[in-house]
Coordinates of C-alpha atoms and ligand atoms in Angstrom, one line a residue:
M1 CA -142.4 -122.4 -96.2
L2 CA -140.3 -124.4 -93.2
P3 CA -142.5 -127.0 -91.5
V4 CA -143.3 -126.1 -88.0
Q5 CA -141.2 -127.8 -85.6
Q6 CA -142.8 -131.1 -84.6
R7 CA -141.9 -130.9 -80.8
V8 CA -140.6 -134.4 -79.1
V9 CA -141.2 -134.5 -75.3
M10 CA -140.4 -137.0 -72.3
L11 CA -142.0 -137.2 -69.0
V12 CA -139.6 -139.5 -66.8
D13 CA -141.6 -141.2 -64.0
L14 CA -139.3 -142.9 -60.8
D15 CA -140.9 -146.9 -60.4
Y16 CA -142.3 -147.5 -56.8
F17 CA -140.3 -144.5 -55.9
F18 CA -140.1 -144.7 -52.0
A19 CA -140.1 -148.3 -52.4
Q20 CA -137.3 -148.7 -54.8
C21 CA -135.5 -146.6 -52.8
E22 CA -135.6 -148.5 -49.8
E23 CA -134.3 -151.8 -52.0
L24 CA -131.2 -150.1 -52.9
R25 CA -130.3 -149.5 -49.5
N26 CA -131.2 -153.3 -48.7
P27 CA -131.3 -155.5 -51.6
T28 CA -133.0 -158.5 -49.6
L29 CA -135.8 -156.9 -49.6
K30 CA -136.4 -156.8 -53.4
D31 CA -138.6 -160.3 -53.6
K32 CA -141.2 -159.6 -50.8
P33 CA -143.7 -157.1 -50.6
V34 CA -142.1 -153.4 -49.7
V35 CA -144.4 -151.0 -48.0
I36 CA -143.4 -147.3 -47.3
G37 CA -146.2 -146.1 -44.6
M38 CA -147.0 -142.6 -43.3
Y39 CA -147.9 -143.8 -39.7
S40 CA -149.8 -141.0 -38.1
G41 CA -148.5 -142.3 -34.6
R42 CA -151.9 -142.2 -32.8
T43 CA -151.8 -146.0 -32.8
E44 CA -149.3 -148.7 -34.0
D45 CA -151.0 -149.0 -37.2
S46 CA -152.7 -145.7 -38.2
G47 CA -151.8 -144.1 -41.1
A48 CA -151.5 -144.9 -44.7
V49 CA -149.9 -146.0 -47.2
S50 CA -147.2 -143.9 -48.9
T51 CA -146.2 -146.4 -51.5
S52 CA -145.5 -150.0 -51.8
N53 CA -143.0 -152.0 -54.4
Y54 CA -145.0 -154.4 -57.0
V55 CA -144.8 -157.3 -55.3
A56 CA -146.9 -155.4 -52.6
R57 CA -149.4 -154.4 -55.5
K58 CA -150.2 -157.8 -56.3
Y59 CA -151.7 -158.4 -53.4
G60 CA -154.0 -155.4 -53.8
V61 CA -151.6 -152.9 -51.8
K62 CA -152.3 -149.0 -52.9
S63 CA -151.1 -146.1 -52.1
G64 CA -153.4 -143.8 -50.2
M65 CA -155.0 -147.1 -48.5
P66 CA -155.4 -147.6 -44.7
L67 CA -152.0 -149.3 -43.3
F68 CA -154.0 -152.1 -41.1
L69 CA -156.2 -152.8 -44.5
A70 CA -152.7 -153.0 -46.8
K71 CA -151.3 -155.7 -43.5
K72 CA -154.7 -157.6 -43.8
R73 CA -154.0 -157.8 -47.4
L74 CA -150.5 -159.1 -46.3
E75 CA -151.4 -161.4 -43.7
G76 CA -149.6 -164.4 -43.2
V77 CA -147.4 -163.4 -45.7
D78 CA -143.6 -162.2 -45.6
S79 CA -143.3 -158.6 -46.1
V80 CA -141.9 -155.5 -44.8
F81 CA -143.8 -152.4 -43.7
L82 CA -140.9 -149.3 -43.7
P83 CA -141.5 -145.4 -42.4
V84 CA -141.4 -142.9 -45.0
D85 CA -137.7 -141.3 -45.2
H86 CA -138.1 -138.7 -47.2
D87 CA -134.5 -136.9 -46.7
F88 CA -133.0 -140.2 -48.3
Y89 CA -135.4 -140.3 -50.8
Q90 CA -134.8 -136.7 -51.6
Q91 CA -130.9 -137.7 -52.1
L92 CA -131.9 -139.9 -54.6
S93 CA -133.7 -138.0 -56.5
D94 CA -131.8 -134.8 -56.7
K95 CA -128.8 -137.3 -57.6
I96 CA -131.4 -138.8 -60.8
M97 CA -132.9 -135.2 -61.6
N98 CA -128.7 -133.8 -62.4
I99 CA -128.2 -136.6 -65.2
L100 CA -131.5 -136.2 -66.4
R101 CA -131.3 -132.8 -66.6
G102 CA -127.9 -133.2 -69.2
Y103 CA -130.2 -135.1 -71.7
A104 CA -132.8 -132.5 -72.4
D105 CA -132.7 -129.0 -74.1
A106 CA -135.3 -127.6 -71.5
F107 CA -135.9 -129.6 -68.4
E108 CA -138.7 -129.4 -66.0
Q109 CA -138.8 -131.2 -62.6
V110 CA -142.5 -131.8 -61.6
G111 CA -142.5 -133.1 -57.4
I112 CA -139.8 -135.8 -56.2
D113 CA -140.3 -138.3 -59.0
E114 CA -140.8 -136.8 -62.3
A115 CA -139.7 -134.9 -64.9
Y116 CA -140.5 -133.6 -68.5
L117 CA -137.8 -133.4 -70.7
D118 CA -138.1 -131.1 -73.9
V119 CA -135.4 -133.3 -76.4
T120 CA -136.3 -132.0 -80.0
Q121 CA -133.4 -130.3 -81.0
K122 CA -131.6 -133.1 -79.2
L123 CA -133.4 -135.6 -81.2
H124 CA -133.7 -133.5 -84.3
G125 CA -137.6 -134.0 -84.3
N126 CA -137.5 -137.5 -84.4
F127 CA -138.9 -139.7 -82.8
E128 CA -137.4 -142.9 -84.3
E129 CA -134.0 -141.9 -82.1
A130 CA -136.6 -141.6 -78.7
I131 CA -136.0 -145.0 -77.7
A132 CA -132.2 -145.0 -78.0
L133 CA -132.0 -142.3 -75.8
I134 CA -133.9 -143.7 -73.5
H135 CA -131.3 -146.1 -73.3
E136 CA -128.6 -144.5 -72.8
M137 CA -131.2 -142.7 -69.6
K138 CA -131.5 -145.8 -68.2
N139 CA -128.5 -147.8 -68.4
D140 CA -126.7 -143.8 -66.7
V141 CA -129.0 -143.4 -63.8
K142 CA -128.6 -147.7 -63.4
K143 CA -125.1 -147.1 -63.4
Q144 CA -124.4 -143.6 -61.2
V145 CA -127.9 -144.3 -59.1
G146 CA -129.3 -147.5 -59.2
I147 CA -133.2 -146.4 -59.8
T148 CA -135.1 -147.3 -62.8
F149 CA -138.0 -145.3 -64.8
S150 CA -140.5 -145.2 -67.0
V151 CA -141.0 -142.6 -70.0
G152 CA -143.1 -141.5 -72.1
V153 CA -142.5 -139.9 -75.4
G154 CA -145.2 -137.8 -77.3
P155 CA -145.6 -134.7 -78.8
N156 CA -146.2 -132.5 -75.8
K157 CA -146.7 -133.0 -71.8
L158 CA -150.1 -134.2 -72.2
V159 CA -149.5 -137.0 -74.9
A160 CA -145.9 -138.0 -72.5
K161 CA -147.7 -138.0 -69.1
I162 CA -150.5 -140.2 -69.9
A163 CA -147.8 -142.3 -72.1
S164 CA -145.6 -143.0 -69.6
N165 CA -148.5 -144.9 -67.1
Q166 CA -148.7 -147.3 -70.4
N167 CA -145.7 -149.4 -69.9
K168 CA -144.5 -149.9 -66.2
P169 CA -142.6 -150.4 -64.5
D170 CA -139.1 -150.0 -66.3
G171 CA -141.1 -149.1 -69.3
I172 CA -140.9 -146.9 -72.6
T173 CA -143.8 -146.2 -74.5
V174 CA -143.6 -143.7 -77.6
I175 CA -146.5 -141.9 -79.6
R176 CA -145.7 -140.2 -82.6
P177 CA -147.8 -137.1 -83.4
E178 CA -149.8 -139.4 -86.4
Q179 CA -150.9 -141.8 -83.4
V180 CA -151.8 -139.2 -81.0
N181 CA -155.5 -139.9 -81.5
D182 CA -155.8 -143.6 -81.3
F183 CA -153.5 -143.6 -78.7
L184 CA -156.0 -141.5 -76.4
A185 CA -159.4 -142.2 -78.0
P186 CA -160.1 -145.8 -75.7
L187 CA -159.0 -144.3 -72.6
P188 CA -161.0 -143.5 -69.8
V189 CA -161.6 -140.1 -69.2
D190 CA -160.4 -140.1 -66.2
K191 CA -156.6 -140.4 -67.7
L192 CA -156.7 -136.9 -67.9
L193 CA -155.2 -134.6 -65.9
G194 CA -157.8 -132.3 -64.1
V195 CA -160.5 -135.0 -64.8
G196 CA -161.5 -136.4 -61.2
R197 CA -164.5 -139.0 -59.7
K198 CA -166.8 -136.5 -59.6
T199 CA -166.0 -135.0 -63.7
A200 CA -165.7 -138.1 -64.5
L201 CA -169.5 -139.3 -63.3
K202 CA -170.6 -136.1 -64.8
M203 CA -169.3 -137.0 -68.3
E204 CA -170.7 -140.5 -67.5
E205 CA -173.9 -139.0 -66.9
L206 CA -173.5 -137.2 -70.8
G207 CA -172.9 -140.2 -72.6
I208 CA -168.9 -140.0 -72.2
K209 CA -166.8 -142.6 -71.3
T210 CA -163.7 -142.4 -73.4
I211 CA -161.4 -140.0 -74.1
G212 CA -162.3 -140.5 -77.9
D213 CA -166.4 -139.3 -76.6
L214 CA -164.8 -136.7 -74.9
A215 CA -162.9 -135.5 -78.2
T216 CA -165.6 -135.5 -80.2
Y217 CA -168.2 -134.2 -78.2
D218 CA -170.0 -130.6 -79.1
A219 CA -166.7 -128.1 -77.8
Q220 CA -169.7 -125.6 -77.0
R221 CA -171.8 -127.5 -74.7
L222 CA -168.7 -128.3 -73.0
I223 CA -168.3 -124.9 -72.0
E224 CA -171.9 -124.3 -71.4
I225 CA -171.5 -127.5 -68.8
F226 CA -168.4 -126.9 -67.0
G227 CA -167.3 -123.2 -67.6
R228 CA -165.3 -121.5 -70.4
A229 CA -162.1 -122.6 -68.9
L230 CA -162.5 -126.0 -68.2
G231 CA -164.8 -126.4 -71.4
V232 CA -162.2 -125.4 -73.8
Y233 CA -159.0 -127.3 -71.5
F234 CA -161.3 -130.7 -71.6
H235 CA -162.3 -130.1 -75.5
S236 CA -158.4 -129.7 -76.6
A237 CA -156.9 -132.2 -73.9
A238 CA -159.1 -135.0 -75.5
N239 CA -157.9 -134.3 -79.0
G240 CA -154.0 -134.5 -77.7
I241 CA -153.4 -130.7 -77.9
D242 CA -151.0 -128.8 -75.5
N243 CA -149.1 -126.3 -76.0
E244 CA -147.0 -125.5 -72.6
A245 CA -143.8 -125.7 -72.6
V246 CA -141.3 -127.5 -70.7
V247 CA -139.7 -125.2 -68.8
E248 CA -137.5 -125.4 -66.0
A249 CA -139.2 -123.9 -62.0
G250 CA -137.5 -120.5 -60.8
E251 CA -134.9 -122.1 -59.2
A252 CA -132.9 -119.1 -58.8
E253 CA -134.2 -117.4 -55.7
S254 CA -132.1 -114.0 -56.9
I255 CA -130.3 -112.7 -59.9
S256 CA -127.5 -110.1 -59.5
R257 CA -124.5 -108.3 -61.4
I258 CA -122.0 -106.8 -59.7
A259 CA -119.6 -104.9 -61.4
T260 CA -116.0 -102.3 -60.3
L261 CA -116.4 -98.9 -61.2
K262 CA -113.6 -97.0 -63.5
E263 CA -112.9 -94.5 -60.5
D264 CA -114.2 -94.3 -56.9
T265 CA -117.4 -91.6 -57.1
R266 CA -120.4 -90.5 -56.1
D267 CA -121.6 -88.4 -59.4
F268 CA -124.6 -90.0 -60.5
E269 CA -124.3 -90.1 -64.2
V270 CA -121.6 -92.4 -63.8
I271 CA -122.8 -95.0 -61.4
I272 CA -126.1 -94.9 -63.1
Q273 CA -124.4 -95.7 -65.9
K274 CA -122.9 -98.6 -64.8
I275 CA -126.5 -99.5 -63.1
N276 CA -127.8 -99.3 -66.8
Q277 CA -125.5 -102.0 -68.3
L278 CA -126.1 -104.5 -65.5
T279 CA -130.2 -104.2 -65.1
E280 CA -129.4 -104.9 -68.6
E281 CA -127.7 -108.1 -68.2
I282 CA -130.1 -108.9 -65.4
Y283 CA -133.1 -108.6 -68.1
K284 CA -131.6 -111.0 -70.2
E285 CA -131.4 -113.7 -67.9
L286 CA -135.0 -113.1 -66.4
D287 CA -136.1 -113.3 -69.8
Q288 CA -134.4 -116.2 -70.8
K289 CA -135.9 -118.1 -67.8
K290 CA -139.0 -116.1 -68.3
L291 CA -139.4 -115.4 -64.6
T292 CA -140.3 -112.1 -63.1
Y293 CA -139.3 -110.4 -60.0
K294 CA -140.3 -108.6 -57.1
Q295 CA -137.9 -107.0 -55.3
I296 CA -135.3 -104.6 -56.2
T297 CA -132.1 -104.1 -55.0
I298 CA -128.5 -102.1 -55.6
I299 CA -125.7 -102.6 -53.4
A300 CA -123.0 -100.0 -53.1
V301 CA -119.5 -101.6 -52.0
R302 CA -117.3 -98.0 -51.1
I303 CA -114.3 -97.0 -50.4
D304 CA -113.4 -98.4 -47.0
L305 CA -114.9 -101.4 -48.2
T306 CA -118.2 -101.1 -46.6
T307 CA -121.7 -102.2 -48.0
R308 CA -124.5 -100.5 -48.0
S309 CA -128.1 -101.5 -50.0
R310 CA -131.5 -100.2 -51.0
S311 CA -134.0 -102.2 -51.7
L312 CA -137.4 -101.8 -52.8
T313 CA -140.5 -104.2 -53.1
L314 CA -143.2 -103.8 -55.9
E315 CA -146.4 -104.3 -54.9
K316 CA -147.1 -106.8 -58.2
S317 CA -144.1 -109.2 -60.0
T318 CA -143.2 -107.8 -63.3
K319 CA -141.4 -108.8 -66.1
G320 CA -140.3 -105.5 -67.7
I321 CA -136.9 -103.7 -68.0
E322 CA -138.1 -100.0 -67.6
A323 CA -139.6 -100.7 -64.0
L324 CA -136.1 -102.2 -63.2
R325 CA -134.7 -98.8 -64.9
R326 CA -137.1 -96.7 -62.8
H327 CA -136.8 -98.2 -60.1
T328 CA -132.8 -98.4 -59.6
R329 CA -132.7 -95.0 -60.7
E330 CA -134.5 -94.1 -57.5
L331 CA -132.8 -96.2 -55.3
L332 CA -129.1 -94.6 -56.1
E333 CA -130.9 -91.2 -55.8
K334 CA -131.9 -92.2 -52.5
Y335 CA -128.4 -93.8 -51.4
L336 CA -126.2 -90.8 -53.1
N337 CA -128.7 -88.7 -50.3
E338 CA -128.2 -90.6 -47.6
S339 CA -124.4 -91.8 -48.1
D340 CA -121.2 -89.5 -48.3
L341 CA -118.7 -92.2 -49.2
P342 CA -117.7 -92.3 -53.0
V343 CA -118.1 -95.9 -54.1
R344 CA -116.0 -98.9 -55.6
R345 CA -118.3 -101.4 -56.7
I346 CA -122.0 -100.8 -57.5
G347 CA -124.3 -103.9 -58.0
V348 CA -127.6 -104.6 -58.5
K349 CA -130.1 -107.4 -57.6
V350 CA -133.9 -108.9 -58.5
A351 CA -135.2 -111.3 -55.5
Q352 CA -138.5 -112.6 -55.1
L353 CA -138.5 -114.4 -58.6
R354 CA -141.2 -116.1 -60.3
K355 CA -142.1 -118.3 -63.7
E356 CA -143.7 -116.5 -65.6
E357 CA -147.4 -117.8 -66.5
K358 CA -149.0 -117.7 -69.4
K359 CA -152.5 -118.4 -68.7
Q360 CA -153.0 -122.0 -69.5
Q361 CA -150.2 -123.0 -67.6
Q362 CA -152.3 -121.1 -64.5
L363 CA -155.1 -124.0 -65.6
T364 CA -152.5 -126.8 -65.8
S365 CA -151.0 -126.1 -62.4
F366 CA -154.6 -125.3 -61.5
L367 CA -155.7 -128.8 -62.2
Q368 CA -152.5 -130.6 -61.3
T369 CA -153.2 -129.8 -57.7
N370 CA -156.6 -129.7 -57.4
K371 CA -158.8 -132.7 -59.1
V372 CA -162.0 -131.3 -60.3
Ligands
LIG1 N1 -146.7 -140.9 -52.5 C1 -147.2 -140.6 -51.5 N2 -149.0 -140.6 -51.3 C2 -149.4 -141.1 -52.5 C3 -148.9 -141.1 -54.0 C4 -147.6 -140.9 -53.7 O1 -146.4 -140.7 -50.2 N3 -151.1 -141.3 -52.4 C5 -145.2 -140.8 -52.6 C6 -144.4 -142.0 -52.9 C7 -144.5 -142.4 -54.0 C8 -143.6 -141.1 -54.9 O2 -144.5 -140.3 -54.7 O3 -143.3 -143.1 -54.2 C9 -144.3 -141.0 -56.4 O4 -145.1 -141.5 -56.9 P1 -146.2 -142.2 -58.2 O5 -147.2 -141.9 -57.9 O6 -145.4 -141.5 -58.8 O7 -145.9 -143.7 -57.2 P2 -144.8 -144.9 -57.4 O8 -143.7 -144.3 -58.0 O9 -144.6 -145.0 -56.0 O10 -145.5 -145.8 -58.1 P3 -145.3 -145.7 -60.1 O11 -144.4 -147.0 -60.4 O12 -146.7 -146.4 -59.8 O13 -144.9 -144.6 -60.6
LIG2 CA1 -143.5 -143.0 -59.6
LIG3 CA1 -145.2 -139.6 -60.2

């Protein structure tokens, strides 16, 4: 039997991102503390710190801190406070993500400054080759955009993410499968996605301080205390287990195909045959991208080149081909009843696409947005 292919997953996180963008357009800022503020506009100093460069962090400035406090920490220091310029950061982020995408077998962006890369095929499952690839990526982004980032590498997303925080800025941390448990064990539990302040306190009461403590804690007890979903998640996460795939989020708004019929016609059988071919192709793409659809449209280009479409929205997102076949058939019937001009070209479109969610993905995306 062939051994199960070991995945190699990376998490790239751009260093002090908003502040680094500002340094890029004004390099004279580099040696000074730079603080990016979200100004609420009520008074001159009201608002919070969005982020700061590493020079400012030495003075105790942190993301989320009130701006007046950051000002106090930097009193008497030659420092720079700037408002958030989201459009500019987004432009740079888009450029960087496009470069990084080219290095991955599968690519999943998470927010403006992070992305997971599955590089298993690219590295033939070999962790030794990761460092060379990362240097190549870093040089490429440095040359084309001028931004640095930190990378964590592991056998899954969970380990890659935690590793990416170990060595910042401009760092690389590679955790091979056999190192996962030793790497995680001494870290505090709140390093795990989903363990916020409240949960960490509750765990501390149970005598659980480190991820290692959590990993060896009785799983059944965890389920009793935190409920099934979270209990199971905490137990497997602490043991470095995470099977979630790296998948590009539904980037397309819709998927469509259009084709010219052999002859201009109103013949149901001729048209439905073409529709079924198109449906088949659309379904393949949906399946490959792991997307569901909620809206189905057929588009008819008539002999006078005017276009007519018939569309319906399903009650629930679905991924099957049966619904697609059945509803395109109904839509064609409807269209032929209502229009008398022969059809020259026929198209099918599915829209309101969504990433197909697995149970565990639902849990992690829930945890991503809600610290419990
Ligand atoms: N951000 C924000 N408010 C926060 C946290 C972050 O506006 N409370 C913004 C500004 C950051 C960007 O999101 O530049 C990315 O967040 P990170 O947590 O990755 O932090 P940084 O990239 O700034 O720093 P690091 O080098 O630690 O990754
Ligand atoms: Ca970052
Ligand atoms: Ca980040």
